[in-house]
Structure formats: C-alpha cells, structure tokens
mmCIF file of C-alpha atoms and ligand atoms in Angstrom:
data_model
loop_
_atom_site.group_PDB
_atom_site.id
_atom_site.type_symbol
_atom_site.label_atom_id
_atom_site.label_comp_id
_atom_site.label_asym_id
_atom_site.label_seq_id
_atom_site.Cartn_x
_atom_site.Cartn_y
_atom_site.Cartn_z
ATOM 1 C CA MET A 184 11.894 -52.796 -69.611
ATOM 2 C CA SER A 185 15.586 -53.160 -68.799
ATOM 3 C CA THR A 186 18.437 -54.195 -70.661
ATOM 4 C CA ALA A 187 22.359 -54.666 -69.168
ATOM 5 C CA ARG A 188 22.771 -51.871 -67.500
ATOM 6 C CA THR A 189 19.772 -49.409 -67.916
ATOM 7 C CA LEU A 190 19.823 -46.381 -65.735
ATOM 8 C CA LEU A 191 18.187 -47.571 -62.645
ATOM 9 C CA LEU A 192 16.679 -44.701 -60.021
ATOM 10 C CA ALA A 193 15.499 -46.536 -56.873
ATOM 11 C CA GLY A 194 13.282 -44.199 -54.276
ATOM 12 C CA ASN A 195 13.887 -46.014 -50.736
ATOM 13 C CA TRP A 196 11.276 -44.678 -49.177
ATOM 14 C CA LYS A 197 12.789 -46.400 -45.668
ATOM 15 C CA MET A 198 10.081 -46.105 -42.831
ATOM 16 C CA ASN A 199 8.028 -43.395 -44.423
ATOM 17 C CA LEU A 200 4.577 -43.232 -46.129
ATOM 18 C CA ASP A 201 1.918 -45.171 -45.135
ATOM 19 C CA HIS A 202 -0.099 -47.174 -47.510
ATOM 20 C CA LEU A 203 -2.911 -44.386 -48.326
ATOM 21 C CA GLU A 204 0.085 -42.269 -48.613
ATOM 22 C CA ALA A 205 1.991 -44.428 -50.840
ATOM 23 C CA ILE A 206 -0.852 -44.525 -53.585
ATOM 24 C CA SER A 207 -0.978 -40.967 -53.641
ATOM 25 C CA THR A 208 2.841 -40.598 -53.930
ATOM 26 C CA VAL A 209 3.268 -43.265 -56.897
ATOM 27 C CA GLN A 210 -0.082 -41.800 -58.448
ATOM 28 C CA LYS A 211 1.509 -38.151 -58.224
ATOM 29 C CA LEU A 212 4.882 -39.841 -59.082
ATOM 30 C CA ALA A 213 3.677 -41.254 -62.361
ATOM 31 C CA TRP A 214 1.589 -37.976 -63.268
ATOM 32 C CA ALA A 215 4.847 -36.030 -63.168
ATOM 33 C CA LEU A 216 7.068 -38.501 -65.003
ATOM 34 C CA ARG A 217 4.416 -38.360 -67.818
ATOM 35 C CA ASP A 218 4.249 -34.413 -67.582
ATOM 36 C CA ALA A 219 7.987 -33.838 -67.370
ATOM 37 C CA LYS A 220 7.773 -36.445 -70.764
ATOM 38 C CA VAL A 221 10.344 -38.677 -69.020
ATOM 39 C CA ASP A 222 11.535 -41.349 -71.591
ATOM 40 C CA LEU A 223 10.694 -44.303 -69.523
ATOM 41 C CA THR A 224 12.433 -46.615 -71.844
ATOM 42 C CA ALA A 225 15.833 -45.081 -71.501
ATOM 43 C CA VAL A 226 15.419 -45.628 -67.305
ATOM 44 C CA ASP A 227 14.029 -47.928 -64.597
ATOM 45 C CA VAL A 228 12.206 -46.080 -62.058
ATOM 46 C CA VAL A 229 11.791 -47.870 -59.123
ATOM 47 C CA VAL A 230 10.129 -47.371 -55.494
ATOM 48 C CA LEU A 231 10.610 -49.257 -52.556
ATOM 49 C CA PRO A 232 7.954 -48.692 -49.901
ATOM 50 C CA PRO A 233 7.598 -50.120 -46.874
ATOM 51 C CA PHE A 234 6.154 -53.935 -46.631
ATOM 52 C CA THR A 235 2.631 -52.595 -45.560
ATOM 53 C CA ASP A 236 2.480 -50.687 -48.794
ATOM 54 C CA ILE A 237 3.446 -53.039 -51.443
ATOM 55 C CA ARG A 238 -0.042 -54.615 -52.007
ATOM 56 C CA SER A 239 -1.306 -51.141 -51.971
ATOM 57 C CA VAL A 240 1.317 -50.145 -55.138
ATOM 58 C CA GLN A 241 0.950 -53.775 -56.638
ATOM 59 C CA THR A 242 -2.770 -52.748 -57.507
ATOM 60 C CA LEU A 243 -2.124 -49.568 -58.717
ATOM 61 C CA VAL A 244 0.890 -50.545 -60.813
ATOM 62 C CA GLN A 245 -1.165 -53.161 -62.439
ATOM 63 C CA GLY A 246 -4.298 -51.710 -62.227
ATOM 64 C CA ASP A 247 -3.130 -48.269 -64.055
ATOM 65 C CA LYS A 248 -0.464 -50.272 -66.358
ATOM 66 C CA LEU A 249 2.282 -47.793 -64.776
ATOM 67 C CA TRP A 250 5.488 -47.959 -66.308
ATOM 68 C CA LEU A 251 6.788 -48.218 -62.858
ATOM 69 C CA ARG A 252 8.546 -50.683 -61.282
ATOM 70 C CA TYR A 253 8.490 -51.650 -56.973
ATOM 71 C CA GLY A 254 10.449 -53.780 -54.487
ATOM 72 C CA ALA A 255 10.863 -54.114 -50.921
ATOM 73 C CA GLN A 256 13.715 -52.841 -48.499
ATOM 74 C CA ASP A 257 14.829 -56.296 -46.859
ATOM 75 C CA VAL A 258 13.676 -59.779 -47.160
ATOM 76 C CA SER A 259 14.257 -63.241 -44.994
ATOM 77 C CA ARG A 260 17.184 -65.246 -45.719
ATOM 78 C CA HIS A 261 14.621 -67.994 -44.875
ATOM 79 C CA GLU A 262 11.953 -69.573 -46.855
ATOM 80 C CA PRO A 263 8.498 -69.616 -45.420
ATOM 81 C CA GLY A 264 7.867 -71.250 -41.996
ATOM 82 C CA ALA A 265 8.454 -70.521 -38.079
ATOM 83 C CA HIS A 266 9.966 -67.453 -38.200
ATOM 84 C CA THR A 267 8.057 -64.741 -36.564
ATOM 85 C CA GLY A 268 7.573 -61.453 -38.126
ATOM 86 C CA GLU A 269 9.975 -62.044 -41.308
ATOM 87 C CA ILE A 270 8.852 -61.880 -44.972
ATOM 88 C CA ALA A 271 9.681 -64.355 -47.376
ATOM 89 C CA ALA A 272 11.644 -63.722 -51.067
ATOM 90 C CA THR A 273 8.911 -65.866 -52.553
ATOM 91 C CA PHE A 274 5.841 -63.733 -50.754
ATOM 92 C CA LEU A 275 7.706 -60.638 -52.566
ATOM 93 C CA SER A 276 7.920 -62.256 -56.106
ATOM 94 C CA ARG A 277 3.995 -62.986 -55.851
ATOM 95 C CA LEU A 278 3.325 -59.488 -55.029
ATOM 96 C CA GLY A 279 5.131 -58.480 -58.236
ATOM 97 C CA CYS A 280 8.469 -57.186 -56.865
ATOM 98 C CA THR A 281 11.105 -56.953 -59.289
ATOM 99 C CA TYR A 282 13.807 -55.535 -56.375
ATOM 100 C CA VAL A 283 14.975 -55.686 -52.876
ATOM 101 C CA VAL A 284 17.487 -53.736 -50.756
ATOM 102 C CA VAL A 285 19.794 -56.082 -49.173
ATOM 103 C CA GLY A 286 22.249 -54.897 -46.350
ATOM 104 C CA HIS A 287 21.208 -51.321 -46.277
ATOM 105 C CA SER A 288 23.411 -49.866 -43.338
ATOM 106 C CA GLU A 289 20.480 -48.521 -41.305
ATOM 107 C CA ARG A 290 19.680 -52.447 -41.338
ATOM 108 C CA ARG A 291 23.439 -53.764 -40.538
ATOM 109 C CA ALA A 292 23.300 -51.322 -37.929
ATOM 110 C CA ASP A 293 19.693 -51.447 -36.225
ATOM 111 C CA ASN A 294 19.574 -55.207 -36.909
ATOM 112 C CA HIS A 295 23.279 -55.753 -36.287
ATOM 113 C CA GLU A 296 23.069 -57.625 -39.880
ATOM 114 C CA THR A 297 26.392 -59.640 -40.520
ATOM 115 C CA ASN A 298 27.824 -60.027 -44.204
ATOM 116 C CA ASP A 299 26.813 -63.609 -43.630
ATOM 117 C CA VAL A 300 22.981 -62.820 -43.203
ATOM 118 C CA VAL A 301 23.398 -60.449 -46.147
ATOM 119 C CA ALA A 302 24.755 -63.196 -48.303
ATOM 120 C CA ALA A 303 22.213 -65.402 -47.233
ATOM 121 C CA LYS A 304 19.524 -62.664 -48.074
ATOM 122 C CA VAL A 305 21.079 -62.415 -51.426
ATOM 123 C CA LYS A 306 20.793 -65.957 -52.395
ATOM 124 C CA ALA A 307 17.021 -65.925 -50.980
ATOM 125 C CA ALA A 308 16.365 -62.945 -53.135
ATOM 126 C CA LEU A 309 18.457 -64.789 -56.251
ATOM 127 C CA GLY A 310 16.503 -67.680 -55.856
ATOM 128 C CA HIS A 311 12.782 -66.180 -55.933
ATOM 129 C CA ASP A 312 13.770 -63.906 -59.293
ATOM 130 C CA LEU A 313 13.886 -60.810 -57.198
ATOM 131 C CA VAL A 314 16.905 -58.484 -58.309
ATOM 132 C CA PRO A 315 19.066 -57.792 -54.775
ATOM 133 C CA ILE A 316 20.291 -54.196 -54.427
ATOM 134 C CA LEU A 317 23.465 -54.943 -52.451
ATOM 135 C CA CYS A 318 24.048 -52.130 -50.216
ATOM 136 C CA VAL A 319 27.958 -51.723 -48.972
ATOM 137 C CA GLY A 320 29.951 -48.676 -47.823
ATOM 138 C CA GLU A 321 32.798 -47.201 -45.346
ATOM 139 C CA SER A 322 31.838 -45.087 -42.419
ATOM 140 C CA LEU A 323 33.241 -41.695 -41.973
ATOM 141 C CA ASP A 324 36.347 -42.754 -39.815
ATOM 142 C CA GLN A 325 37.415 -45.484 -42.404
ATOM 143 C CA ARG A 326 37.035 -42.660 -45.144
ATOM 144 C CA GLU A 327 38.892 -40.390 -43.437
ATOM 145 C CA ASP A 328 41.492 -42.660 -42.696
ATOM 146 C CA GLY A 329 41.829 -43.792 -46.697
ATOM 147 C CA THR A 330 41.077 -47.461 -46.161
ATOM 148 C CA HIS A 331 37.083 -46.479 -47.631
ATOM 149 C CA VAL A 332 38.120 -48.746 -50.673
ATOM 150 C CA GLU A 333 39.237 -51.796 -48.911
ATOM 151 C CA PHE A 334 36.763 -52.085 -46.512
ATOM 152 C CA THR A 335 33.925 -51.613 -48.551
ATOM 153 C CA LEU A 336 35.673 -54.698 -51.237
ATOM 154 C CA ALA A 337 35.660 -56.328 -48.293
ATOM 155 C CA GLN A 338 32.226 -55.728 -47.270
ATOM 156 C CA LEU A 339 30.918 -56.725 -50.762
ATOM 157 C CA GLU A 340 33.383 -59.872 -50.812
ATOM 158 C CA GLU A 341 31.685 -61.246 -47.804
ATOM 159 C CA SER A 342 28.082 -60.210 -48.538
ATOM 160 C CA LEU A 343 28.409 -62.329 -52.083
ATOM 161 C CA ALA A 344 30.326 -65.484 -50.206
ATOM 162 C CA GLY A 345 29.484 -68.611 -51.796
ATOM 163 C CA LEU A 346 27.556 -67.134 -54.825
ATOM 164 C CA SER A 347 28.712 -67.891 -58.423
ATOM 165 C CA ALA A 348 29.097 -65.548 -61.686
ATOM 166 C CA GLU A 349 25.741 -67.405 -62.771
ATOM 167 C CA ASP A 350 23.977 -66.940 -59.589
ATOM 168 C CA LEU A 351 24.548 -63.199 -59.523
ATOM 169 C CA THR A 352 22.958 -62.129 -63.151
ATOM 170 C CA GLY A 353 21.314 -59.139 -62.817
ATOM 171 C CA LEU A 354 22.736 -58.171 -59.484
ATOM 172 C CA VAL A 355 22.506 -54.675 -58.568
ATOM 173 C CA ILE A 356 25.368 -52.762 -56.314
ATOM 174 C CA ALA A 357 24.353 -49.630 -54.115
ATOM 175 C CA TYR A 358 27.421 -47.675 -52.918
ATOM 176 C CA GLU A 359 26.153 -45.964 -49.980
ATOM 177 C CA PRO A 360 28.683 -44.054 -47.917
ATOM 178 C CA VAL A 361 27.527 -44.147 -44.550
ATOM 179 C CA TRP A 362 28.284 -40.628 -43.726
ATOM 180 C CA ALA A 363 26.510 -39.459 -46.474
ATOM 181 C CA ILE A 364 23.155 -41.078 -45.911
ATOM 182 C CA GLY A 365 20.392 -38.599 -44.953
ATOM 183 C CA THR A 366 23.118 -35.946 -43.871
ATOM 184 C CA GLY A 367 23.331 -33.553 -46.723
ATOM 185 C CA LYS A 368 26.791 -34.420 -47.304
ATOM 186 C CA THR A 369 27.271 -35.845 -50.786
ATOM 187 C CA ALA A 370 30.136 -37.712 -51.806
ATOM 188 C CA THR A 371 31.831 -35.769 -54.803
ATOM 189 C CA ALA A 372 31.057 -37.102 -58.301
ATOM 190 C CA GLU A 373 34.862 -38.180 -57.758
ATOM 191 C CA ASP A 374 34.623 -40.124 -54.938
ATOM 192 C CA ALA A 375 31.211 -42.031 -56.393
ATOM 193 C CA ALA A 376 33.203 -42.770 -59.952
ATOM 194 C CA GLU A 377 36.672 -44.170 -57.693
ATOM 195 C CA MET A 378 34.633 -46.535 -55.622
ATOM 196 C CA ALA A 379 31.932 -47.708 -58.766
ATOM 197 C CA ALA A 380 35.443 -48.397 -60.952
ATOM 198 C CA ALA A 381 37.073 -50.206 -57.986
ATOM 199 C CA ILE A 382 33.683 -52.434 -57.494
ATOM 200 C CA ARG A 383 33.562 -52.930 -61.229
ATOM 201 C CA GLY A 384 37.197 -54.193 -60.998
ATOM 202 C CA TRP A 385 36.623 -56.057 -58.239
ATOM 203 C CA LEU A 386 33.611 -58.109 -59.925
ATOM 204 C CA ARG A 387 35.827 -58.317 -63.116
ATOM 205 C CA GLU A 388 38.736 -60.211 -61.200
ATOM 206 C CA ILE A 389 36.656 -62.228 -59.597
ATOM 207 C CA TYR A 390 33.579 -63.030 -61.761
ATOM 208 C CA GLY A 391 34.890 -62.261 -65.036
ATOM 209 C CA ASP A 392 34.448 -59.772 -67.642
ATOM 210 C CA SER A 393 30.571 -60.599 -68.352
ATOM 211 C CA LEU A 394 29.234 -60.100 -64.906
ATOM 212 C CA ALA A 395 31.641 -57.066 -64.519
ATOM 213 C CA GLU A 396 29.835 -55.402 -67.402
ATOM 214 C CA SER A 397 26.447 -56.681 -66.732
ATOM 215 C CA THR A 398 26.164 -55.129 -63.115
ATOM 216 C CA ARG A 399 24.612 -51.726 -62.257
ATOM 217 C CA ILE A 400 26.635 -50.140 -59.605
ATOM 218 C CA LEU A 401 24.326 -47.221 -57.924
ATOM 219 C CA TYR A 402 25.474 -44.451 -56.091
ATOM 220 C CA GLY A 403 23.457 -43.399 -52.912
ATOM 221 C CA GLY A 404 23.647 -40.935 -50.060
ATOM 222 C CA SER A 405 21.904 -36.923 -49.956
ATOM 223 C CA VAL A 406 20.939 -37.532 -53.962
ATOM 224 C CA LYS A 407 19.135 -34.760 -54.966
ATOM 225 C CA THR A 408 17.766 -33.325 -58.544
ATOM 226 C CA ASP A 409 20.360 -30.517 -58.245
ATOM 227 C CA ASN A 410 23.681 -33.306 -57.796
ATOM 228 C CA VAL A 411 22.050 -36.272 -59.611
ATOM 229 C CA ALA A 412 23.835 -35.390 -63.272
ATOM 230 C CA ASP A 413 27.080 -34.824 -61.791
ATOM 231 C CA ILE A 414 26.946 -38.293 -59.715
ATOM 232 C CA LEU A 415 25.919 -39.973 -62.820
ATOM 233 C CA VAL A 416 28.902 -38.849 -65.489
ATOM 234 C CA SER A 417 31.245 -41.452 -64.309
ATOM 235 C CA ASP A 418 30.445 -44.616 -66.761
ATOM 236 C CA ASP A 419 30.733 -46.952 -63.852
ATOM 237 C CA VAL A 420 27.835 -45.081 -61.934
ATOM 238 C CA ASP A 421 24.426 -46.750 -63.428
ATOM 239 C CA GLY A 422 22.197 -44.919 -61.326
ATOM 240 C CA ALA A 423 20.926 -43.640 -57.778
ATOM 241 C CA LEU A 424 19.346 -45.275 -54.745
ATOM 242 C CA VAL A 425 17.495 -42.358 -53.340
ATOM 243 C CA GLY A 426 16.090 -41.631 -49.843
ATOM 244 C CA GLY A 427 14.527 -38.272 -48.730
ATOM 245 C CA ALA A 428 14.514 -37.185 -52.183
ATOM 246 C CA SER A 429 12.032 -40.076 -53.348
ATOM 247 C CA LEU A 430 9.204 -39.357 -50.965
ATOM 248 C CA SER A 431 7.821 -36.921 -52.761
ATOM 249 C CA GLY A 432 6.347 -37.837 -56.403
ATOM 250 C CA PRO A 433 7.092 -34.524 -58.276
ATOM 251 C CA ASP A 434 10.207 -34.023 -56.630
ATOM 252 C CA PHE A 435 11.482 -37.683 -57.827
ATOM 253 C CA ALA A 436 10.104 -37.239 -61.039
ATOM 254 C CA ALA A 437 12.254 -34.276 -61.571
ATOM 255 C CA LEU A 438 15.220 -35.819 -59.879
ATOM 256 C CA CYS A 439 14.444 -38.541 -62.453
ATOM 257 C CA LYS A 440 14.098 -35.973 -65.501
ATOM 258 C CA ALA A 441 17.599 -34.172 -64.420
ATOM 259 C CA ALA A 442 19.043 -37.543 -64.378
ATOM 260 C CA VAL A 443 18.509 -38.349 -67.994
ATOM 261 C CA GLY A 444 19.162 -35.254 -69.118
ATOM 262 C CA GLN A 445 16.425 -34.345 -70.550
HETATM 263 P P1 13P B 184 19.127 -39.933 -48.352
HETATM 264 O O1 13P B 184 19.385 -39.821 -50.207
HETATM 265 O O2 13P B 184 18.068 -39.453 -47.510
HETATM 266 O O3 13P B 184 20.212 -39.619 -48.196
HETATM 267 O O4 13P B 184 19.115 -41.769 -47.895
HETATM 268 C C1 13P B 184 19.953 -42.508 -48.535
HETATM 269 C C2 13P B 184 20.182 -44.127 -49.093
HETATM 270 O O5 13P B 184 20.074 -44.661 -47.587
HETATM 271 C C3 13P B 184 18.887 -44.389 -49.665
HETATM 272 O O6 13P B 184 19.018 -46.401 -49.427
#
C-alpha cells in the first residue's frame, strides 16, 4: 500500500474504545471511506487501538479484506520474558500490526519514559518489522521562550541514539507539540511546516539525503476535518497523527477525505 512518503493518517485512540466498540468503529470507518470514495491507494489510513482491541481489529481487517492498517500505541523495549505487563514487539508483529507509536508525550509524562527508553523501543520495533511512529515535541514554555526547535531536535537525536540510517529505513516521525494535544489549540500550518522542515534538515545532516527524503513526518495536536488540509500544505508534512477526531469512524473518514483533497 505504501510507497515512500505516501500520505499517512493515523488515528491514535489512546485509552478509548473497548474491543466491541473497536469493531463497530472500524466497520463504520471502512463504510464511510467507501461511501466517500476516498482513494485508499493515495493514503495510508491507520488505526492505533488499545492493546486489548488489536486481535478484534485484526480479525475484522483480515476477514473483510479492509484496506486499512493498524498498530499499537506502545511497545516493550524487551524481548519476551520476565517483564510483567509488557507487550513485546514480536507479539504485535504476529497480530499483523504495521505501526507502533513510540515516545508519545502522554507516555513520557505518565510513565516517565526517557529518551533512552524511547530509543530502545524504536530499536525493538524496527527489529520486528514494525514501523515506529516516533513522537517528539515541545512544551508550552519551550514554545514561548523560542527554544522549541532546539528542544525538539535534541529530543529526536536522543530518541534515535545508536541507530544508523539503514536501521531507520521506514521510520515515521510525529511532531506533536504538547501544548496542542487535546487542547483544541492547533499549531498553525506555519508552525507545523517550520518544525517539519527543521526535522527533515536535521535528518539530512545526520543521516544523509536518502533517509531525509524518504522519512514521513506527521503533525499531531488537535487535528480536525476543518484544519487538516491547511496543515498538510507544506511539502514537509506527510500526514497527521490524530487523537480525538479519530474516535468516530465517520468523523475520521471525513478527515481523511479532507486530507486527500477530494
Ligand atoms: P488530539 O488530536 O486529541 O489533540 O491528540 C493528538 C495526539 O496526541 C495524537 O497522538
């Protein structure tokens, strides 16, 4: 389904929707995408449900041959073994997951995930053929004191420590300014473009042209049907990581339709 830098619209459900709700949400999403005639060869539409929903989503997607991908919101940095409560990357691969979110700001805040831990999770995901969606982004203080680019690039560098350009083929980076998540405050299209360009420039400097040109950079933070097209105007912004607006199938389908400009 994907070629390099195919538009990516990923719905991060966070801790919402149980496995029964997941089934009906994915069904409604698939129907609404079909009814809206969204060209699914031009866009990767992805759902990222809670772990307990993934088996149900897999059964539906495979059984009904839906043109959707799915993934998880986190992954263990460990291989299978004595790590109570953790979910190994290999388990997610075996459930047909394509993507996994790593280093979301809510996990960094709620679970004290450091950049070192995030880097280990990126490595674990890549080691099991999962595409990490690595989240980075500044707080309001950093935005207000003008250190947002410096902070975000440092976070990115530390979250990719020890990984080579070859290791990182297929990586997705999501720029999610913490102050714009779930607040209704969206970064402007210019803010998103500025950071995406800075991230791509940094990738070019550190890893070379090939990785810089092939890496998809998403924006996340209060993305909705009525602002997604603006956010995607920049050539450096390759998609969106969507929270609240992905929880209803029809709403997420409408957002996808607006994003592909149909
Ligand atoms: P909202 O779209 O609800 O602001 O969430 C953004 C987000 O954190 C996606 O990962």
